[in-house]
Amino acid sequence: MSNLDSAFSALSDSTRRAILARLALGEASVMELAKPFAMTQPAVSRHLKVLESAGLIVRRAEGTRRPCRLAKPGVAAIDAWLEMLRGALEKNYDRLDAVLAETKAEIKS
Amino acid sequence: MSNLDSAFSALSDSTRRAILARLALGEASVMELAKPFAMTQPAVSRHLKVLESAGLIVRRAEGTRRPCRLAKPGVAAIDAWLEMLRGALEKNYDRLDAVLAETKAEIKS
C-alpha cells in the first residue's frame, strides 16, 4: 500500500477521525484519548497504530508516557493531493462565472 | 457508513484517485476513462460505482453516453474536514515561530 492508500484508508473510520480532531487541539496521551471516547486503552492503541503507520500521527517517549501528535508531512501529503481536485472545481466554477457574465452582458446589450 | 467514511475509503485506492485526477481535467465517459488505464470498461465501471456512491462523482445521461464529472459537494466535504487538521498544524507552527522569535530577541538583548 502506498502512503496515500494507507492515509485515506485510516481516515475512513469515524473514531480515528475523532482522535485526529482531538489531536488537532494539541498533543495527548493514550489515556487522555481514551477518556472522551468511552473506549478501552487497547482499543485506542490499535487505532493509534493504524494512524501512526499511515503517517498521520507521531509518538514520542516521555518517561513512561508516549504522547501523540499530528504528523505534518502525512497531513500535508493528503492535502496536496486534494488541492488538485479543489483547483479543478474552482476552475470549473470560474468558467461558469465567465459564461454567466458573458450571457448577462449579451442580454444587456 | 457515513459519507465521510465512504469518501475516504473510496480515495484509498490509487486507481480511483487516478480516475479523479483525470476527471479534474474535465468530464469523461467510461470509454475515455478506461483507455489510459489499460482496464476493461466493466472494471472502470465498478470503480465509478464506488466513487458515485461515495458522492465524489456524478453521472449524467447524454443519449447512450453517461459522462462522469467531479461532485463538488463530496469533494468540499472532505476538504472541510481536512481544513480542521490543516488549521491545527498552522497554529502549532505559528506558536513555534513565536517561541523562536522570542528566543532570538532574548539572545540579542
Short mmCIF file of N, CA, C and O in Angstrom, two decimals, chain B:
data_model
loop_
_atom_site.label_atom_id
_atom_site.label_comp_id
_atom_site.label_asym_id
_atom_site.label_seq_id
_atom_site.Cartn_x
_atom_site.Cartn_y
_atom_site.Cartn_z
N MET B 1 -22.32 3.24 6.90
CA MET B 1 -21.13 4.09 6.70
C MET B 1 -21.57 5.54 6.46
O MET B 1 -22.48 5.79 5.67
N SER B 2 -20.94 6.46 7.13
CA SER B 2 -21.24 7.88 6.88
C SER B 2 -20.68 8.25 5.52
O SER B 2 -19.90 7.50 4.92
N ASN B 3 -21.02 9.42 5.03
CA ASN B 3 -20.50 9.90 3.76
C ASN B 3 -18.99 10.06 3.80
O ASN B 3 -18.31 9.74 2.83
N LEU B 4 -18.48 10.59 4.91
CA LEU B 4 -17.03 10.78 5.01
C LEU B 4 -16.32 9.43 5.04
O LEU B 4 -15.27 9.27 4.44
N ASP B 5 -16.92 8.45 5.76
CA ASP B 5 -16.34 7.10 5.77
C ASP B 5 -16.17 6.60 4.34
O ASP B 5 -15.09 6.15 3.95
N SER B 6 -17.26 6.65 3.56
CA SER B 6 -17.20 6.07 2.22
C SER B 6 -16.35 6.92 1.28
O SER B 6 -15.70 6.39 0.38
N ALA B 7 -16.32 8.25 1.50
CA ALA B 7 -15.49 9.10 0.64
C ALA B 7 -14.01 8.79 0.86
O ALA B 7 -13.27 8.56 -0.10
N PHE B 8 -13.57 8.75 2.11
CA PHE B 8 -12.16 8.47 2.38
C PHE B 8 -11.80 7.04 1.96
O PHE B 8 -10.71 6.79 1.47
N SER B 9 -12.73 6.12 2.18
CA SER B 9 -12.49 4.75 1.77
C SER B 9 -12.31 4.66 0.25
O SER B 9 -11.42 3.96 -0.25
N ALA B 10 -13.14 5.39 -0.50
CA ALA B 10 -13.03 5.39 -1.96
C ALA B 10 -11.68 5.95 -2.41
O ALA B 10 -11.10 5.49 -3.39
N LEU B 11 -11.16 6.92 -1.65
CA LEU B 11 -9.89 7.57 -2.01
C LEU B 11 -8.68 6.70 -1.68
O LEU B 11 -7.56 7.02 -2.08
N SER B 12 -8.88 5.59 -0.95
CA SER B 12 -7.74 4.78 -0.52
C SER B 12 -7.24 3.85 -1.63
O SER B 12 -6.34 3.04 -1.41
N ASP B 13 -7.81 3.97 -2.81
CA ASP B 13 -7.40 3.13 -3.94
C ASP B 13 -6.74 4.01 -5.01
O ASP B 13 -7.34 5.01 -5.46
N SER B 14 -5.54 3.63 -5.44
CA SER B 14 -4.78 4.51 -6.35
C SER B 14 -5.43 4.62 -7.73
O SER B 14 -5.32 5.66 -8.37
N THR B 15 -6.12 3.57 -8.19
CA THR B 15 -6.81 3.67 -9.48
C THR B 15 -7.95 4.68 -9.39
O THR B 15 -8.14 5.49 -10.29
N ARG B 16 -8.68 4.62 -8.29
CA ARG B 16 -9.80 5.58 -8.14
C ARG B 16 -9.27 7.00 -8.02
O ARG B 16 -9.86 7.94 -8.55
N ARG B 17 -8.11 7.17 -7.37
CA ARG B 17 -7.53 8.52 -7.29
C ARG B 17 -7.10 8.98 -8.69
O ARG B 17 -7.27 10.14 -9.05
N ALA B 18 -6.58 8.04 -9.49
CA ALA B 18 -6.17 8.40 -10.86
C ALA B 18 -7.38 8.78 -11.70
O ALA B 18 -7.32 9.71 -12.51
N ILE B 19 -8.50 8.09 -11.51
CA ILE B 19 -9.74 8.42 -12.23
C ILE B 19 -10.17 9.84 -11.85
O ILE B 19 -10.53 10.65 -12.71
N LEU B 20 -10.11 10.16 -10.57
CA LEU B 20 -10.50 11.50 -10.12
C LEU B 20 -9.56 12.56 -10.70
O LEU B 20 -9.99 13.65 -11.09
N ALA B 21 -8.27 12.21 -10.77
CA ALA B 21 -7.29 13.15 -11.33
C ALA B 21 -7.62 13.42 -12.80
O ALA B 21 -7.52 14.55 -13.27
N ARG B 22 -8.05 12.37 -13.52
CA ARG B 22 -8.46 12.55 -14.92
C ARG B 22 -9.70 13.44 -15.00
O ARG B 22 -9.79 14.33 -15.84
N LEU B 23 -10.66 13.20 -14.09
CA LEU B 23 -11.91 13.99 -14.12
C LEU B 23 -11.66 15.43 -13.69
O LEU B 23 -12.46 16.32 -14.00
N ALA B 24 -10.55 15.67 -13.00
CA ALA B 24 -10.20 17.05 -12.62
C ALA B 24 -9.92 17.88 -13.88
O ALA B 24 -10.02 19.09 -13.86
N LEU B 25 -9.57 17.19 -14.97
CA LEU B 25 -9.31 17.89 -16.24
C LEU B 25 -10.60 18.16 -17.00
O LEU B 25 -10.62 18.91 -17.97
N GLY B 26 -11.69 17.50 -16.59
CA GLY B 26 -12.97 17.69 -17.26
C GLY B 26 -13.75 16.39 -17.35
O GLY B 26 -13.20 15.31 -17.10
N GLU B 27 -15.02 16.51 -17.69
CA GLU B 27 -15.93 15.38 -17.85
C GLU B 27 -15.35 14.30 -18.76
O GLU B 27 -14.63 14.63 -19.71
N ALA B 28 -15.66 13.04 -18.48
CA ALA B 28 -15.20 11.94 -19.34
C ALA B 28 -16.18 10.78 -19.28
O ALA B 28 -16.86 10.58 -18.27
N SER B 29 -16.22 10.01 -20.37
CA SER B 29 -17.07 8.82 -20.42
C SER B 29 -16.28 7.62 -19.90
O SER B 29 -15.06 7.69 -19.75
N VAL B 30 -17.00 6.52 -19.65
CA VAL B 30 -16.34 5.29 -19.18
C VAL B 30 -15.26 4.87 -20.18
O VAL B 30 -14.15 4.51 -19.78
N MET B 31 -15.59 4.96 -21.47
CA MET B 31 -14.64 4.55 -22.50
C MET B 31 -13.39 5.42 -22.44
O MET B 31 -12.27 4.91 -22.49
N GLU B 32 -13.58 6.73 -22.33
CA GLU B 32 -12.43 7.65 -22.24
C GLU B 32 -11.61 7.39 -20.99
O GLU B 32 -10.38 7.53 -20.99
N LEU B 33 -12.29 7.00 -19.91
CA LEU B 33 -11.57 6.72 -18.65
C LEU B 33 -10.81 5.41 -18.73
O LEU B 33 -9.73 5.27 -18.16
N ALA B 34 -11.38 4.42 -19.43
CA ALA B 34 -10.77 3.09 -19.49
C ALA B 34 -9.45 3.11 -20.26
O ALA B 34 -8.51 2.40 -19.91
N LYS B 35 -9.39 3.96 -21.31
CA LYS B 35 -8.24 3.96 -22.23
C LYS B 35 -6.88 4.09 -21.52
O LYS B 35 -6.06 3.19 -21.60
N PRO B 36 -6.60 5.20 -20.83
CA PRO B 36 -5.25 5.37 -20.27
C PRO B 36 -4.91 4.35 -19.19
O PRO B 36 -3.75 4.18 -18.85
N PHE B 37 -5.91 3.68 -18.62
CA PHE B 37 -5.64 2.78 -17.51
C PHE B 37 -5.44 1.33 -17.95
O PHE B 37 -5.15 0.48 -17.13
N ALA B 38 -5.58 1.05 -19.25
CA ALA B 38 -5.47 -0.32 -19.73
C ALA B 38 -6.34 -1.25 -18.89
O ALA B 38 -5.94 -2.30 -18.44
N MET B 39 -7.56 -0.76 -18.65
CA MET B 39 -8.51 -1.55 -17.86
C MET B 39 -9.73 -1.83 -18.73
O MET B 39 -10.02 -1.07 -19.66
N THR B 40 -10.46 -2.88 -18.40
CA THR B 40 -11.70 -3.15 -19.13
C THR B 40 -12.74 -2.14 -18.66
O THR B 40 -12.64 -1.60 -17.57
N GLN B 41 -13.76 -1.92 -19.51
CA GLN B 41 -14.82 -0.99 -19.12
C GLN B 41 -15.57 -1.47 -17.87
O GLN B 41 -15.89 -0.66 -17.01
N PRO B 42 -15.86 -2.79 -17.74
CA PRO B 42 -16.55 -3.22 -16.50
C PRO B 42 -15.74 -2.92 -15.24
O PRO B 42 -16.29 -2.54 -14.22
N ALA B 43 -14.40 -3.06 -15.34
CA ALA B 43 -13.54 -2.77 -14.19
C ALA B 43 -13.63 -1.29 -13.84
O ALA B 43 -13.74 -0.92 -12.65
N VAL B 44 -13.58 -0.42 -14.87
CA VAL B 44 -13.70 1.01 -14.62
C VAL B 44 -15.08 1.32 -14.03
O VAL B 44 -15.21 2.09 -13.08
N SER B 45 -16.11 0.67 -14.58
CA SER B 45 -17.48 0.90 -14.10
C SER B 45 -17.61 0.58 -12.62
O SER B 45 -18.30 1.29 -11.88
N ARG B 46 -16.95 -0.48 -12.18
CA ARG B 46 -17.01 -0.84 -10.76
C ARG B 46 -16.40 0.27 -9.91
O ARG B 46 -16.96 0.65 -8.89
N HIS B 47 -15.26 0.80 -10.35
CA HIS B 47 -14.63 1.91 -9.61
C HIS B 47 -15.53 3.14 -9.61
O HIS B 47 -15.63 3.84 -8.60
N LEU B 48 -16.18 3.40 -10.76
CA LEU B 48 -17.05 4.57 -10.85
C LEU B 48 -18.24 4.45 -9.90
O LEU B 48 -18.66 5.43 -9.30
N LYS B 49 -18.75 3.21 -9.75
CA LYS B 49 -19.87 2.99 -8.83
C LYS B 49 -19.45 3.33 -7.40
O LYS B 49 -20.21 3.94 -6.65
N VAL B 50 -18.25 2.93 -7.03
CA VAL B 50 -17.74 3.22 -5.68
C VAL B 50 -17.63 4.74 -5.49
O VAL B 50 -18.06 5.29 -4.48
N LEU B 51 -17.06 5.42 -6.50
CA LEU B 51 -16.88 6.87 -6.42
C LEU B 51 -18.23 7.60 -6.39
O LEU B 51 -18.40 8.60 -5.68
N GLU B 52 -19.21 7.06 -7.15
CA GLU B 52 -20.52 7.70 -7.21
C GLU B 52 -21.26 7.53 -5.89
O GLU B 52 -21.82 8.49 -5.36
N SER B 53 -21.22 6.32 -5.31
CA SER B 53 -21.96 6.12 -4.06
C SER B 53 -21.25 6.83 -2.90
O SER B 53 -21.86 7.11 -1.88
N ALA B 54 -19.97 7.15 -3.07
CA ALA B 54 -19.26 7.93 -2.05
C ALA B 54 -19.49 9.43 -2.23
O ALA B 54 -19.00 10.24 -1.45
N GLY B 55 -20.23 9.79 -3.27
CA GLY B 55 -20.56 11.21 -3.50
C GLY B 55 -19.42 12.02 -4.08
O GLY B 55 -19.43 13.24 -4.01
N LEU B 56 -18.43 11.33 -4.69
CA LEU B 56 -17.27 12.07 -5.23
C LEU B 56 -17.42 12.38 -6.72
O LEU B 56 -16.74 13.26 -7.23
N ILE B 57 -18.29 11.63 -7.40
CA ILE B 57 -18.57 11.95 -8.81
C ILE B 57 -20.08 11.91 -9.06
O ILE B 57 -20.82 11.32 -8.26
N VAL B 58 -20.49 12.55 -10.13
CA VAL B 58 -21.88 12.44 -10.59
C VAL B 58 -21.86 12.06 -12.06
O VAL B 58 -20.88 12.34 -12.77
N ARG B 59 -22.91 11.38 -12.50
CA ARG B 59 -23.00 10.97 -13.89
C ARG B 59 -24.30 11.52 -14.46
O ARG B 59 -25.31 11.60 -13.76
N ARG B 60 -24.25 11.91 -15.71
CA ARG B 60 -25.48 12.37 -16.34
C ARG B 60 -25.71 11.57 -17.62
O ARG B 60 -24.77 11.03 -18.20
N ALA B 61 -26.99 11.47 -18.00
CA ALA B 61 -27.32 10.75 -19.23
C ALA B 61 -27.23 11.72 -20.40
O ALA B 61 -27.68 12.85 -20.30
N GLU B 62 -26.55 11.28 -21.46
CA GLU B 62 -26.45 12.11 -22.68
C GLU B 62 -26.59 11.12 -23.82
O GLU B 62 -25.60 10.61 -24.32
N GLY B 63 -27.83 10.81 -24.20
CA GLY B 63 -28.08 9.75 -25.17
C GLY B 63 -27.66 8.44 -24.52
O GLY B 63 -28.06 8.14 -23.40
N THR B 64 -26.79 7.68 -25.21
CA THR B 64 -26.34 6.41 -24.62
C THR B 64 -25.08 6.61 -23.77
O THR B 64 -24.65 5.70 -23.08
N ARG B 65 -24.48 7.79 -23.84
CA ARG B 65 -23.29 8.07 -23.03
C ARG B 65 -23.72 8.46 -21.62
O ARG B 65 -24.80 9.01 -21.42
N ARG B 66 -22.86 8.15 -20.65
CA ARG B 66 -23.15 8.62 -19.29
C ARG B 66 -21.89 9.26 -18.74
O ARG B 66 -21.22 8.69 -17.88
N PRO B 67 -21.55 10.47 -19.22
CA PRO B 67 -20.29 11.08 -18.79
C PRO B 67 -20.27 11.38 -17.29
O PRO B 67 -21.30 11.65 -16.68
N CYS B 68 -19.06 11.27 -16.72
CA CYS B 68 -18.85 11.48 -15.28
C CYS B 68 -18.14 12.80 -15.06
O CYS B 68 -17.34 13.21 -15.89
N ARG B 69 -18.41 13.42 -13.93
CA ARG B 69 -17.60 14.57 -13.53
C ARG B 69 -17.47 14.61 -12.01
O ARG B 69 -18.22 13.92 -11.30
N LEU B 70 -16.55 15.39 -11.52
CA LEU B 70 -16.36 15.52 -10.08
C LEU B 70 -17.62 16.10 -9.44
O LEU B 70 -18.27 16.95 -10.03
N ALA B 71 -17.93 15.64 -8.22
CA ALA B 71 -19.08 16.18 -7.49
C ALA B 71 -18.57 17.18 -6.46
O ALA B 71 -17.89 16.80 -5.51
N LYS B 72 -18.89 18.46 -6.67
CA LYS B 72 -18.37 19.49 -5.78
C LYS B 72 -18.71 19.24 -4.30
O LYS B 72 -17.83 19.35 -3.45
N PRO B 73 -19.98 18.89 -3.94
CA PRO B 73 -20.28 18.75 -2.52
C PRO B 73 -19.45 17.67 -1.82
O PRO B 73 -19.01 17.86 -0.70
N GLY B 74 -19.22 16.56 -2.52
CA GLY B 74 -18.43 15.47 -1.93
C GLY B 74 -16.99 15.88 -1.69
O GLY B 74 -16.44 15.63 -0.61
N VAL B 75 -16.40 16.52 -2.70
CA VAL B 75 -15.01 16.98 -2.56
C VAL B 75 -14.93 18.07 -1.48
O VAL B 75 -14.03 18.06 -0.63
N ALA B 76 -15.94 18.94 -1.45
CA ALA B 76 -15.96 20.02 -0.45
C ALA B 76 -16.07 19.46 0.97
O ALA B 76 -15.47 19.99 1.90
N ALA B 77 -16.81 18.35 1.13
CA ALA B 77 -17.00 17.77 2.46
C ALA B 77 -15.68 17.24 3.02
O ALA B 77 -15.34 17.50 4.19
N ILE B 78 -14.91 16.51 2.20
CA ILE B 78 -13.64 16.00 2.72
C ILE B 78 -12.66 17.16 2.91
O ILE B 78 -11.87 17.16 3.84
N ASP B 79 -12.76 18.16 2.05
CA ASP B 79 -11.88 19.32 2.17
C ASP B 79 -12.17 20.07 3.47
O ASP B 79 -11.24 20.49 4.17
N ALA B 80 -13.45 20.21 3.81
CA ALA B 80 -13.83 20.92 5.04
C ALA B 80 -13.30 20.16 6.25
O ALA B 80 -12.82 20.76 7.22
N TRP B 81 -13.38 18.85 6.20
CA TRP B 81 -12.89 18.06 7.33
C TRP B 81 -11.38 18.26 7.47
O TRP B 81 -10.87 18.46 8.57
N LEU B 82 -10.69 18.21 6.34
CA LEU B 82 -9.23 18.34 6.36
C LEU B 82 -8.79 19.74 6.81
O LEU B 82 -7.73 19.89 7.42
N GLU B 83 -9.61 20.73 6.52
CA GLU B 83 -9.31 22.12 6.88
C GLU B 83 -9.02 22.24 8.38
O GLU B 83 -8.14 23.01 8.79
N MET B 84 -9.76 21.46 9.15
CA MET B 84 -9.59 21.47 10.61
C MET B 84 -8.18 21.02 11.00
O MET B 84 -7.52 21.64 11.84
N LEU B 85 -7.68 19.95 10.38
CA LEU B 85 -6.32 19.46 10.67
C LEU B 85 -5.28 20.47 10.20
O LEU B 85 -4.31 20.75 10.88
N ARG B 86 -5.52 21.01 9.00
CA ARG B 86 -4.60 21.96 8.40
C ARG B 86 -4.47 23.19 9.30
O ARG B 86 -3.37 23.63 9.61
N GLY B 87 -5.60 23.69 9.76
CA GLY B 87 -5.62 24.85 10.65
C GLY B 87 -4.82 24.57 11.92
O GLY B 87 -4.06 25.41 12.38
N ALA B 88 -4.99 23.36 12.47
CA ALA B 88 -4.30 23.00 13.70
C ALA B 88 -2.80 23.00 13.49
O ALA B 88 -2.04 23.51 14.33
N LEU B 89 -2.35 22.47 12.37
CA LEU B 89 -0.91 22.40 12.11
C LEU B 89 -0.34 23.79 11.91
O LEU B 89 0.75 24.09 12.39
N GLU B 90 -1.07 24.65 11.22
CA GLU B 90 -0.58 26.03 11.01
C GLU B 90 -0.47 26.76 12.34
O GLU B 90 0.51 27.45 12.59
N LYS B 91 -1.47 26.55 13.21
CA LYS B 91 -1.45 27.19 14.53
C LYS B 91 -0.21 26.76 15.30
O LYS B 91 0.47 27.56 15.90
N ASN B 92 0.07 25.43 15.29
CA ASN B 92 1.23 24.92 16.00
C ASN B 92 2.51 25.53 15.47
O ASN B 92 3.41 25.85 16.23
N TYR B 93 2.59 25.74 14.14
CA TYR B 93 3.80 26.30 13.57
C TYR B 93 3.92 27.79 13.92
O TYR B 93 5.00 28.29 14.17
N ASP B 94 2.76 28.47 13.97
CA ASP B 94 2.77 29.88 14.37
C ASP B 94 3.31 30.00 15.80
O ASP B 94 4.11 30.88 16.11
N ARG B 95 2.85 29.06 16.66
CA ARG B 95 3.29 29.07 18.05
C ARG B 95 4.80 28.86 18.11
O ARG B 95 5.52 29.52 18.85
N LEU B 96 5.29 27.91 17.30
CA LEU B 96 6.72 27.61 17.26
C LEU B 96 7.50 28.84 16.78
O LEU B 96 8.53 29.20 17.35
N ASP B 97 6.96 29.50 15.74
CA ASP B 97 7.60 30.72 15.22
C ASP B 97 7.71 31.78 16.32
O ASP B 97 8.73 32.44 16.46
N ALA B 98 6.62 31.92 17.09
CA ALA B 98 6.60 32.93 18.16
C ALA B 98 7.67 32.61 19.21
O ALA B 98 8.39 33.50 19.67
N VAL B 99 7.78 31.33 19.56
CA VAL B 99 8.78 30.91 20.55
C VAL B 99 10.18 31.20 20.03
O VAL B 99 11.04 31.74 20.74
N LEU B 100 10.42 30.87 18.75
CA LEU B 100 11.73 31.10 18.15
C LEU B 100 12.05 32.59 18.11
O LEU B 100 13.17 33.01 18.42
N ALA B 101 11.07 33.41 17.76
CA ALA B 101 11.27 34.86 17.67
C ALA B 101 11.62 35.42 19.05
O ALA B 101 12.53 36.24 19.19
N GLU B 102 10.91 34.91 20.06
CA GLU B 102 11.17 35.35 21.44
C GLU B 102 12.59 34.97 21.87
O GLU B 102 13.30 35.78 22.45
N THR B 103 12.97 33.73 21.54
CA THR B 103 14.31 33.25 21.91
C THR B 103 15.38 34.11 21.25
O THR B 103 16.34 34.52 21.90
N LYS B 104 15.18 34.42 19.96
CA LYS B 104 16.14 35.26 19.24
C LYS B 104 16.22 36.64 19.89
O LYS B 104 17.31 37.20 20.04
N ALA B 105 15.06 37.20 20.25
CA ALA B 105 15.02 38.52 20.87
C ALA B 105 15.81 38.50 22.19
O ALA B 105 16.56 39.42 22.51
N GLU B 106 15.65 37.41 22.93
CA GLU B 106 16.34 37.29 24.22
C GLU B 106 17.85 37.20 24.01
O GLU B 106 18.62 37.77 24.78
N ILE B 107 18.26 36.46 22.99
CA ILE B 107 19.70 36.30 22.71
C ILE B 107 20.31 37.66 22.35
O ILE B 107 21.38 38.01 22.81
N LYS B 108 19.57 38.44 21.55
CA LYS B 108 20.06 39.75 21.11
C LYS B 108 20.18 40.75 22.27
O LYS B 108 21.11 41.51 22.35
N SER B 109 19.18 40.71 23.18
CA SER B 109 19.14 41.73 24.25
C SER B 109 20.15 41.42 25.37
O SER B 109 20.69 40.35 25.46
#
